[in-house]
Short mmCIF file of C-alpha atoms and ligand atoms in Angstrom, two decimals:
data_model
loop_
_atom_site.label_atom_id
_atom_site.label_comp_id
_atom_site.label_asym_id
_atom_site.label_seq_id
_atom_site.Cartn_x
_atom_site.Cartn_y
_atom_site.Cartn_z
CA MET N 1 -0.04 0.04 -0.05
CA ASN N 2 1.25 3.63 -0.46
CA ILE N 3 -0.08 6.24 0.84
CA ILE N 4 0.54 9.86 0.55
CA LEU N 5 -0.01 12.53 3.73
CA LEU N 6 -1.19 15.31 2.37
CA GLY N 7 -1.42 19.27 4.60
CA PRO N 8 0.79 22.91 5.10
CA PRO N 9 3.72 23.10 7.32
CA GLY N 10 2.67 21.58 11.10
CA ALA N 11 -0.59 20.13 9.68
CA GLY N 12 0.95 16.78 11.98
CA LYS N 13 2.49 14.50 8.35
CA GLY N 14 5.61 13.56 10.33
CA THR N 15 4.37 12.83 13.63
CA GLN N 16 1.74 10.23 12.07
CA ALA N 17 4.09 8.48 9.50
CA ARG N 18 6.16 7.47 12.19
CA ARG N 19 3.27 5.53 13.67
CA LEU N 20 1.62 4.21 10.42
CA GLU N 21 4.81 3.19 10.02
CA LYS N 22 5.55 1.83 12.99
CA GLU N 23 1.57 -0.08 13.00
CA ARG N 24 1.90 -1.09 9.50
CA GLY N 25 4.68 -1.77 7.78
CA LEU N 26 5.04 0.97 5.69
CA ILE N 27 8.07 3.55 4.89
CA GLN N 28 8.10 6.82 6.53
CA LEU N 29 9.50 8.87 3.20
CA SER N 30 9.95 12.34 4.67
CA THR N 31 11.56 15.05 1.59
CA GLY N 32 11.92 17.71 4.31
CA ASP N 33 14.31 14.92 6.44
CA MET N 34 15.88 13.84 3.60
CA LEU N 35 16.63 17.20 2.68
CA ARG N 36 18.25 18.36 5.99
CA GLU N 37 20.32 15.22 5.87
CA ALA N 38 21.38 16.24 2.93
CA ARG N 39 22.53 19.88 4.58
CA THR N 40 23.81 18.30 7.13
CA SER N 41 26.45 15.97 4.54
CA GLY N 42 28.65 18.63 3.43
CA THR N 43 26.76 17.22 -0.61
CA GLU N 44 27.12 20.47 -3.05
CA MET N 45 23.10 19.72 -3.66
CA GLY N 46 22.69 20.21 0.81
CA ARG N 47 24.46 23.61 0.24
CA LYS N 48 22.07 24.74 -2.46
CA VAL N 49 19.32 23.90 -0.48
CA ALA N 50 19.97 24.89 2.54
CA ALA N 51 18.86 28.87 2.20
CA ILE N 52 16.32 28.57 -0.18
CA MET N 53 14.76 25.88 3.48
CA ASP N 54 15.31 28.69 6.11
CA ALA N 55 13.60 30.71 3.91
CA GLY N 56 10.59 28.27 3.50
CA GLU N 57 10.57 28.48 0.47
CA LEU N 58 10.46 24.84 -1.92
CA VAL N 59 13.47 23.17 -3.00
CA THR N 60 13.66 22.83 -7.47
CA ASP N 61 11.52 19.35 -8.29
CA ASP N 62 14.56 17.90 -9.90
CA ILE N 63 16.27 17.77 -6.36
CA VAL N 64 12.94 16.17 -4.51
CA ILE N 65 12.47 14.10 -7.58
CA GLY N 66 15.50 12.39 -6.88
CA LEU N 67 15.52 11.76 -3.78
CA ILE N 68 12.71 10.54 -4.07
CA GLU N 69 13.57 7.79 -7.35
CA GLU N 70 16.56 6.96 -5.37
CA LYS N 71 13.99 5.65 -2.27
CA LEU N 72 11.67 3.56 -4.63
CA LYS N 73 14.72 2.01 -6.49
CA SER N 74 16.07 0.75 -2.55
CA GLY N 75 11.72 0.29 -1.40
CA GLU N 76 12.14 -3.15 -0.34
CA GLY N 77 8.30 -3.22 -1.85
CA ARG N 78 6.38 -3.14 1.81
CA GLY N 79 5.01 0.09 0.99
CA PHE N 80 5.72 3.65 1.33
CA ILE N 81 4.64 6.88 3.55
CA PHE N 82 4.88 9.81 1.51
CA ASP N 83 5.08 12.92 4.30
CA GLY N 84 5.77 16.58 1.92
CA PHE N 85 5.98 14.32 -0.89
CA PRO N 86 4.75 15.59 -3.46
CA ARG N 87 4.30 19.28 -2.65
CA THR N 88 3.87 20.69 -6.65
CA LEU N 89 1.44 18.99 -9.50
CA ALA N 90 5.00 18.76 -11.73
CA GLN N 91 6.52 16.48 -8.66
CA ALA N 92 2.85 13.94 -8.70
CA ASP N 93 3.00 13.51 -11.88
CA ALA N 94 5.93 12.55 -11.46
CA LEU N 95 5.91 10.38 -8.52
CA GLU N 96 2.61 8.74 -10.37
CA ASP N 97 5.40 7.77 -12.79
CA LEU N 98 8.04 6.24 -10.47
CA LEU N 99 5.53 4.38 -8.62
CA ALA N 100 4.34 2.80 -12.72
CA ARG N 101 8.07 2.24 -13.43
CA HIS N 102 8.15 -0.20 -10.15
CA GLY N 103 4.96 -2.35 -11.28
CA GLN N 104 3.40 0.08 -8.31
CA LYS N 105 0.43 2.55 -7.89
CA LEU N 106 -1.34 5.15 -5.33
CA ASP N 107 -3.83 4.15 -3.17
CA ALA N 108 -5.14 6.92 -1.19
CA VAL N 109 -4.31 9.91 -0.48
CA ILE N 110 -4.63 11.38 3.35
CA GLU N 111 -5.70 15.62 3.64
CA LEU N 112 -4.89 16.81 7.51
CA ARG N 113 -7.35 19.71 7.44
CA VAL N 114 -5.54 22.65 9.87
CA ASP N 115 -6.56 26.41 10.25
CA ASP N 116 -3.52 27.84 10.74
CA ASP N 117 -4.01 29.27 13.42
CA ALA N 118 -3.35 26.40 14.98
CA LEU N 119 -0.14 26.06 12.14
CA VAL N 120 1.50 28.74 13.79
CA LYS N 121 1.14 27.21 17.15
CA ARG N 122 2.27 23.47 15.85
CA ILE N 123 4.63 24.86 14.14
CA SER N 124 6.63 27.62 17.56
CA GLY N 125 6.31 24.82 20.18
CA ARG N 126 7.81 22.17 17.66
CA TYR N 127 10.90 19.81 18.63
CA THR N 128 12.26 17.48 17.43
CA CYS N 129 15.49 14.68 19.33
CA GLY N 130 18.01 14.81 16.82
CA ASP N 131 19.33 11.02 16.75
CA CYS N 132 16.23 9.12 16.24
CA GLY N 133 13.47 11.85 15.00
CA GLU N 134 11.04 11.89 17.38
CA VAL N 135 8.45 14.76 17.07
CA TYR N 136 7.73 16.80 20.43
CA HIS N 137 5.07 19.93 20.94
CA ASP N 138 5.51 21.73 24.66
CA ASP N 139 2.07 22.01 24.92
CA THR N 140 0.54 19.00 23.25
CA LYS N 141 3.37 16.86 22.95
CA PRO N 142 6.28 17.05 25.39
CA SER N 143 8.63 14.66 25.96
CA ALA N 144 8.02 13.17 29.69
CA GLU N 145 11.71 14.14 31.33
CA ALA N 146 12.66 17.18 30.18
CA GLY N 147 15.65 17.48 27.87
CA LYS N 148 15.48 14.16 27.25
CA CYS N 149 14.18 12.35 23.67
CA ASP N 150 11.05 9.90 25.54
CA LYS N 151 12.08 6.81 22.18
CA CYS N 152 16.06 6.47 22.30
CA GLY N 153 17.25 8.06 25.52
CA SER N 154 18.66 11.30 23.72
CA THR N 155 19.27 14.90 24.63
CA ASN N 156 20.03 16.43 21.50
CA LEU N 157 16.44 17.91 20.87
CA LYS N 158 16.69 20.25 18.31
CA ARG N 159 14.64 23.14 17.41
CA ARG N 160 14.91 23.55 13.32
CA ALA N 161 15.93 26.92 11.38
CA ASP N 162 12.59 27.48 9.77
CA ASP N 163 10.17 27.28 12.76
CA ASN N 164 10.08 30.95 12.93
CA PRO N 165 7.51 32.94 12.06
CA GLU N 166 8.93 35.39 9.00
CA ALA N 167 9.91 31.55 8.04
CA LEU N 168 6.36 30.45 8.59
CA LYS N 169 4.50 33.27 6.50
CA THR N 170 5.93 32.03 3.07
CA ARG N 171 6.25 28.33 3.98
CA LEU N 172 1.94 28.86 4.01
CA MET N 173 2.38 30.92 1.01
CA GLU N 174 3.63 28.33 -0.84
CA TYR N 175 1.82 25.46 0.40
CA TYR N 176 -1.62 28.06 -0.42
CA LYS N 177 -0.19 28.61 -4.11
CA LYS N 178 1.77 25.25 -5.41
CA THR N 179 0.64 22.34 -2.84
CA SER N 180 -2.94 23.83 -2.12
CA PRO N 181 -3.87 22.25 -6.16
CA LEU N 182 -3.12 18.66 -5.04
CA ILE N 183 -6.29 17.91 -3.15
CA GLY N 184 -8.45 19.02 -6.12
CA TYR N 185 -5.69 16.73 -8.74
CA TYR N 186 -6.25 13.77 -6.18
CA TYR N 187 -9.94 14.52 -5.68
CA ALA N 188 -10.83 14.09 -8.80
CA LYS N 189 -8.72 10.57 -8.87
CA GLY N 190 -11.06 9.48 -6.36
CA LEU N 191 -8.05 8.93 -4.03
CA LEU N 192 -8.95 11.87 -2.06
CA HIS N 193 -9.24 11.47 2.21
CA PRO N 194 -9.35 14.16 4.70
CA VAL N 195 -9.63 13.78 8.21
CA ASP N 196 -10.17 16.06 10.89
CA GLY N 197 -6.12 17.36 11.58
CA LEU N 198 -7.07 19.55 14.61
CA ALA N 199 -7.87 16.02 16.75
CA PRO N 200 -5.66 15.05 19.07
CA ILE N 201 -2.64 13.23 17.77
CA GLU N 202 -4.88 9.64 18.92
CA ASP N 203 -7.91 10.74 17.48
CA VAL N 204 -6.76 11.72 13.87
CA ALA N 205 -4.66 8.36 14.17
CA ARG N 206 -7.72 6.18 14.46
CA GLN N 207 -9.19 8.36 11.37
CA ILE N 208 -6.59 7.19 9.31
CA ALA N 209 -6.23 4.20 10.64
CA GLY N 210 -9.60 3.11 9.29
CA ILE N 211 -9.56 5.22 6.47
CA LEU N 212 -6.49 2.88 5.43
CA ASP N 213 -8.88 -0.78 6.95
CA ARG N 214 -11.49 0.03 4.09
CA ILE N 215 -9.32 0.60 1.64
CA GLY N 216 -7.08 -2.39 2.29
CA SER N 217 -10.13 -4.98 3.02
CA PRO N 218 -12.05 -5.48 -1.17
P1 ADP G 1 7.24 21.01 6.20
O1 ADP G 1 6.69 20.06 8.57
O2 ADP G 1 7.25 22.01 7.10
O3 ADP G 1 5.30 20.28 6.57
P2 ADP G 1 8.78 19.76 5.53
O4 ADP G 1 10.23 18.60 7.12
O5 ADP G 1 8.50 18.58 4.52
O6 ADP G 1 8.21 20.77 6.11
O7 ADP G 1 9.91 20.55 4.47
C1 ADP G 1 10.39 21.73 4.93
C2 ADP G 1 11.10 22.49 4.03
O8 ADP G 1 12.14 21.65 2.85
C3 ADP G 1 10.59 23.00 3.29
O9 ADP G 1 10.40 24.13 3.50
C4 ADP G 1 11.15 23.24 1.18
O10 ADP G 1 12.01 24.11 2.06
C5 ADP G 1 11.95 21.64 1.67
N1 ADP G 1 11.09 20.62 0.80
C6 ADP G 1 10.32 19.49 1.59
N2 ADP G 1 10.21 18.82 0.98
C7 ADP G 1 10.00 19.56 -0.27
C8 ADP G 1 9.94 18.81 -2.33
N3 ADP G 1 8.35 17.43 -1.95
N4 ADP G 1 9.57 19.62 -2.83
C9 ADP G 1 10.44 21.41 -2.72
N5 ADP G 1 10.41 21.61 -1.61
C10 ADP G 1 10.79 20.75 -0.16
P1 ADP G 2 4.47 18.29 9.79
O1 ADP G 2 5.36 16.78 9.31
O2 ADP G 2 2.68 18.59 8.94
O3 ADP G 2 5.24 19.43 9.18
P2 ADP G 2 4.14 17.66 12.38
O4 ADP G 2 4.32 16.12 12.78
O5 ADP G 2 5.86 17.50 12.90
O6 ADP G 2 3.76 18.18 11.16
O7 ADP G 2 3.29 18.24 13.53
C1 ADP G 2 3.61 19.88 13.79
C2 ADP G 2 3.90 20.08 15.37
O8 ADP G 2 2.68 19.57 15.94
C3 ADP G 2 4.75 18.93 16.02
O9 ADP G 2 5.40 19.48 17.33
C4 ADP G 2 3.56 17.48 17.00
O10 ADP G 2 4.37 17.26 18.53
C5 ADP G 2 2.47 18.78 16.94
N1 ADP G 2 1.38 17.40 16.35
C6 ADP G 2 0.97 16.75 15.89
N2 ADP G 2 -0.41 16.36 15.44
C7 ADP G 2 -1.14 17.07 16.67
C8 ADP G 2 -2.44 17.25 17.05
N3 ADP G 2 -2.94 15.83 16.22
N4 ADP G 2 -2.57 18.12 17.44
C9 ADP G 2 -2.32 18.57 18.58
N5 ADP G 2 -0.18 18.44 18.21
C10 ADP G 2 0.12 18.28 17.56
ZN1 ZN G 3 15.38 9.58 20.36
#
Protein backbone atom coordinates (compact mmCIF):
# COMPACT_ATOMS: atom_id res chain seq x y z
CA MET A 1 0.00 0.00 0.00
CA ASN A 2 1.33 3.45 -0.96
CA ILE A 3 -0.16 6.55 0.63
CA ILE A 4 0.45 10.29 0.63
CA LEU A 5 0.04 12.48 3.72
CA LEU A 6 -0.95 15.91 2.42
CA GLY A 7 -1.28 19.07 4.49
CA PRO A 8 0.29 22.44 5.33
CA PRO A 9 3.45 22.78 7.45
CA GLY A 10 2.69 21.64 11.01
CA ALA A 11 -0.45 19.69 10.08
CA GLY A 12 0.92 16.53 11.70
CA LYS A 13 2.24 14.61 8.67
CA GLY A 14 5.50 13.53 10.28
CA THR A 15 3.81 12.57 13.55
CA GLN A 16 1.29 10.32 11.78
CA ALA A 17 3.83 8.94 9.30
CA ARG A 18 6.03 7.68 12.13
CA ARG A 19 3.06 5.93 13.76
CA LEU A 20 2.04 4.31 10.48
CA GLU A 21 5.57 3.10 9.97
CA LYS A 22 5.47 1.33 13.31
CA GLU A 23 1.89 0.07 13.14
CA ARG A 24 1.65 -0.95 9.47
CA GLY A 25 5.21 -1.71 8.45
CA LEU A 26 5.19 0.98 5.78
CA ILE A 27 8.30 3.03 5.04
CA GLN A 28 8.18 6.78 5.72
CA LEU A 29 9.66 8.87 2.91
CA SER A 30 9.98 12.48 4.10
CA THR A 31 11.61 14.78 1.56
CA GLY A 32 12.04 17.37 4.35
CA ASP A 33 14.09 14.86 6.39
CA MET A 34 16.10 13.84 3.31
CA LEU A 35 16.89 17.47 2.50
CA ARG A 36 17.88 18.21 6.11
CA GLU A 37 20.18 15.20 6.02
CA ALA A 38 21.71 16.42 2.74
CA ARG A 39 22.42 19.78 4.38
CA THR A 40 24.52 18.25 7.13
CA SER A 41 26.39 15.90 4.77
CA GLY A 42 28.26 18.82 3.16
CA THR A 43 27.31 17.91 -0.41
CA GLU A 44 26.92 20.42 -3.23
CA MET A 45 23.18 19.77 -3.24
CA GLY A 46 23.01 20.32 0.52
CA ARG A 47 24.64 23.72 0.20
CA LYS A 48 22.29 24.65 -2.62
CA VAL A 49 19.09 23.89 -0.71
CA ALA A 50 20.04 25.28 2.74
CA ALA A 51 19.17 28.94 2.07
CA ILE A 52 15.98 28.02 0.21
CA MET A 53 14.76 25.88 3.12
CA ASP A 54 15.59 28.47 5.76
CA ALA A 55 13.60 31.08 3.83
CA GLY A 56 10.65 28.67 3.66
CA GLU A 57 10.56 28.36 -0.12
CA LEU A 58 10.21 25.14 -2.08
CA VAL A 59 13.30 23.37 -3.36
CA THR A 60 13.27 22.68 -7.14
CA ASP A 61 11.25 19.73 -8.40
CA ASP A 62 14.22 17.93 -10.01
CA ILE A 63 16.08 17.74 -6.68
CA VAL A 64 13.22 16.23 -4.64
CA ILE A 65 12.10 13.94 -7.47
CA GLY A 66 15.69 12.66 -7.67
CA LEU A 67 15.71 11.94 -3.92
CA ILE A 68 12.43 10.01 -4.10
CA GLU A 69 13.58 8.07 -7.15
CA GLU A 70 16.64 6.83 -5.28
CA LYS A 71 14.53 5.65 -2.34
CA LEU A 72 12.01 3.88 -4.55
CA LYS A 73 14.83 2.01 -6.24
CA SER A 74 16.09 0.71 -2.91
CA GLY A 75 12.64 0.03 -1.40
CA GLU A 76 11.61 -3.55 -0.80
CA GLY A 77 7.99 -3.31 -1.90
CA ARG A 78 6.64 -2.93 1.64
CA GLY A 79 4.75 0.18 0.65
CA PHE A 80 5.51 3.82 1.31
CA ILE A 81 4.11 6.79 3.21
CA PHE A 82 4.99 9.91 1.27
CA ASP A 83 5.35 12.71 3.85
CA GLY A 84 5.76 16.21 2.42
CA PHE A 85 5.94 14.92 -1.16
CA PRO A 86 4.52 15.69 -3.69
CA ARG A 87 4.24 19.44 -3.13
CA THR A 88 3.63 20.51 -6.75
CA LEU A 89 1.65 19.12 -9.68
CA ALA A 90 4.93 18.35 -11.49
CA GLN A 91 6.02 16.25 -8.47
CA ALA A 92 2.64 14.48 -8.45
CA ASP A 93 3.04 13.54 -12.12
CA ALA A 94 6.60 12.35 -11.53
CA LEU A 95 5.48 10.21 -8.60
CA GLU A 96 2.82 8.52 -10.69
CA ASP A 97 5.41 7.70 -13.38
CA LEU A 98 7.92 6.42 -10.85
CA LEU A 99 5.41 4.16 -9.12
CA ALA A 100 4.19 2.79 -12.47
CA ARG A 101 7.77 2.04 -13.47
CA HIS A 102 8.14 -0.01 -10.29
CA GLY A 103 4.86 -1.83 -10.94
CA GLN A 104 3.12 0.04 -8.12
CA LYS A 105 0.32 2.55 -7.66
CA LEU A 106 -1.00 5.10 -5.24
CA ASP A 107 -3.73 3.79 -2.94
CA ALA A 108 -4.81 6.84 -0.94
CA VAL A 109 -4.10 10.49 -0.26
CA ILE A 110 -4.85 11.47 3.33
CA GLU A 111 -5.47 15.20 3.65
CA LEU A 112 -4.83 16.56 7.17
CA ARG A 113 -7.16 19.55 7.54
CA VAL A 114 -5.96 22.17 10.02
CA ASP A 115 -6.61 25.90 10.21
CA ASP A 116 -3.85 28.48 10.00
CA ASP A 117 -4.10 29.65 13.65
CA ALA A 118 -3.45 26.12 14.84
CA LEU A 119 -0.44 25.83 12.53
CA VAL A 120 1.28 28.81 14.12
CA LYS A 121 0.90 27.15 17.53
CA ARG A 122 2.05 23.77 16.20
CA ILE A 123 5.15 25.17 14.51
CA SER A 124 6.21 27.48 17.34
CA GLY A 125 6.11 24.63 19.89
CA ARG A 126 7.72 21.91 17.76
CA TYR A 127 11.01 20.21 18.65
CA THR A 128 12.46 16.91 17.46
CA CYS A 129 15.00 14.35 18.57
CA GLY A 130 18.17 14.80 16.54
CA ASP A 131 19.00 11.11 16.92
CA CYS A 132 15.78 9.13 16.30
CA GLY A 133 13.56 11.83 14.73
CA GLU A 134 10.73 11.63 17.29
CA VAL A 135 8.51 14.74 17.06
CA TYR A 136 7.50 16.66 20.23
CA HIS A 137 5.52 19.77 21.14
CA ASP A 138 5.91 22.08 24.14
CA ASP A 139 2.17 21.94 24.97
CA THR A 140 0.53 19.03 23.15
CA LYS A 141 3.29 16.39 23.26
CA PRO A 142 6.13 17.25 25.64
CA SER A 143 8.81 14.64 26.33
CA ALA A 144 8.22 12.91 29.70
CA GLU A 145 11.50 14.20 31.06
CA ALA A 146 12.51 17.73 30.01
CA GLY A 147 15.41 17.72 27.54
CA LYS A 148 15.39 13.94 27.03
CA CYS A 149 13.87 11.85 24.23
CA ASP A 150 11.25 9.31 25.42
CA LYS A 151 12.06 6.93 22.58
CA CYS A 152 15.85 6.72 22.58
CA GLY A 153 17.02 8.63 25.68
CA SER A 154 19.02 11.15 23.65
CA THR A 155 19.46 14.69 25.01
CA ASN A 156 19.99 16.01 21.48
CA LEU A 157 16.59 17.71 21.14
CA LYS A 158 16.43 20.40 18.48
CA ARG A 159 14.25 23.13 16.99
CA ARG A 160 14.24 23.71 13.25
CA ALA A 161 15.78 26.85 11.75
CA ASP A 162 12.69 27.39 9.57
CA ASP A 163 10.20 27.08 12.47
CA ASN A 164 9.98 30.84 12.99
CA PRO A 165 7.04 33.17 12.24
CA GLU A 166 8.65 34.78 9.18
CA ALA A 167 9.63 31.54 7.39
CA LEU A 168 6.26 30.04 8.33
CA LYS A 169 4.50 32.85 6.48
CA THR A 170 6.44 32.01 3.32
CA ARG A 171 5.87 28.26 3.82
CA LEU A 172 2.12 28.78 4.11
CA MET A 173 2.11 30.96 0.98
CA GLU A 174 4.05 28.28 -0.90
CA TYR A 175 1.55 25.70 0.33
CA TYR A 176 -1.51 27.62 -0.86
CA LYS A 177 0.04 28.59 -4.19
CA LYS A 178 1.76 25.38 -5.20
CA THR A 179 0.63 22.45 -3.04
CA SER A 180 -3.06 23.01 -2.32
CA PRO A 181 -4.02 22.43 -6.03
CA LEU A 182 -3.10 18.79 -5.33
CA ILE A 183 -6.24 18.49 -3.20
CA GLY A 184 -8.47 18.98 -6.26
CA TYR A 185 -6.17 16.86 -8.39
CA TYR A 186 -6.40 13.83 -6.09
CA TYR A 187 -10.09 14.39 -5.43
CA ALA A 188 -10.70 14.10 -9.17
CA LYS A 189 -8.72 10.86 -9.21
CA GLY A 190 -10.93 9.48 -6.43
CA LEU A 191 -7.98 9.11 -4.06
CA LEU A 192 -8.62 11.93 -1.57
CA HIS A 193 -9.57 11.17 2.06
CA PRO A 194 -9.82 14.25 4.29
CA VAL A 195 -9.36 13.87 8.06
CA ASP A 196 -9.83 16.38 10.89
CA GLY A 197 -6.23 17.28 11.70
CA LEU A 198 -7.30 19.53 14.60
CA ALA A 199 -8.29 16.50 16.68
CA PRO A 200 -5.80 15.11 19.23
CA ILE A 201 -2.97 12.95 17.82
CA GLU A 202 -4.66 9.66 18.87
CA ASP A 203 -7.95 10.65 17.21
CA VAL A 204 -6.23 11.59 13.97
CA ALA A 205 -4.44 8.23 14.02
CA ARG A 206 -7.79 6.45 14.50
CA GLN A 207 -9.35 8.34 11.57
CA ILE A 208 -6.45 7.34 9.31
CA ALA A 209 -6.55 3.72 10.49
CA GLY A 210 -10.26 3.58 9.61
CA ILE A 211 -9.57 4.80 6.09
CA LEU A 212 -6.68 2.40 5.50
CA ASP A 213 -8.68 -0.56 6.86
CA ARG A 214 -11.54 0.28 4.52
CA ILE A 215 -9.41 0.56 1.38
CA GLY A 216 -7.25 -2.38 2.41
CA SER A 217 -10.14 -4.86 2.61
CA PRO A 218 -11.94 -5.48 -0.69
P1 LIG B 1 6.90 20.84 7.07
O1 LIG B 1 7.11 20.14 8.36
O2 LIG B 1 6.80 22.32 7.19
O3 LIG B 1 5.78 20.30 6.25
P2 LIG B 1 9.16 19.61 5.69
O4 LIG B 1 10.07 19.08 6.71
O5 LIG B 1 8.32 18.66 4.93
O6 LIG B 1 8.26 20.78 6.30
O7 LIG B 1 9.99 20.49 4.65
C1 LIG B 1 10.89 21.49 5.07
C2 LIG B 1 11.38 22.28 3.86
O8 LIG B 1 12.05 21.39 2.94
C3 LIG B 1 10.28 22.94 3.01
O9 LIG B 1 9.91 24.21 3.51
C4 LIG B 1 10.99 23.04 1.65
O10 LIG B 1 11.93 24.09 1.63
C5 LIG B 1 11.76 21.73 1.59
N1 LIG B 1 10.95 20.62 1.00
C6 LIG B 1 10.55 19.48 1.62
N2 LIG B 1 9.86 18.68 0.79
C7 LIG B 1 9.81 19.34 -0.40
C8 LIG B 1 9.21 19.05 -1.67
N3 LIG B 1 8.53 17.91 -1.88
N4 LIG B 1 9.37 19.97 -2.66
C9 LIG B 1 10.06 21.10 -2.47
N5 LIG B 1 10.64 21.45 -1.31
C10 LIG B 1 10.52 20.57 -0.27
P1 LIG C 1 4.27 18.24 9.78
O1 LIG C 1 5.14 17.04 9.53
O2 LIG C 1 2.99 18.20 9.01
O3 LIG C 1 4.99 19.54 9.59
P2 LIG C 1 4.47 17.49 12.62
O4 LIG C 1 4.06 16.06 12.67
O5 LIG C 1 5.91 17.80 12.73
O6 LIG C 1 3.83 18.20 11.30
O7 LIG C 1 3.65 18.26 13.77
C1 LIG C 1 3.84 19.65 14.03
C2 LIG C 1 3.81 19.91 15.54
O8 LIG C 1 2.47 19.71 16.02
C3 LIG C 1 4.69 18.98 16.36
O9 LIG C 1 5.21 19.70 17.43
C4 LIG C 1 3.73 17.86 16.84
O10 LIG C 1 4.14 17.31 18.08
C5 LIG C 1 2.41 18.63 16.97
N1 LIG C 1 1.22 17.84 16.60
C6 LIG C 1 1.11 16.95 15.57
N2 LIG C 1 -0.16 16.46 15.48
C7 LIG C 1 -0.87 17.07 16.47
C8 LIG C 1 -2.25 16.97 16.91
N3 LIG C 1 -3.14 16.19 16.27
N4 LIG C 1 -2.63 17.73 17.95
C9 LIG C 1 -1.74 18.54 18.58
N5 LIG C 1 -0.43 18.66 18.23
C10 LIG C 1 0.00 17.94 17.19
ZN1 LIG D 1 15.15 10.04 20.19
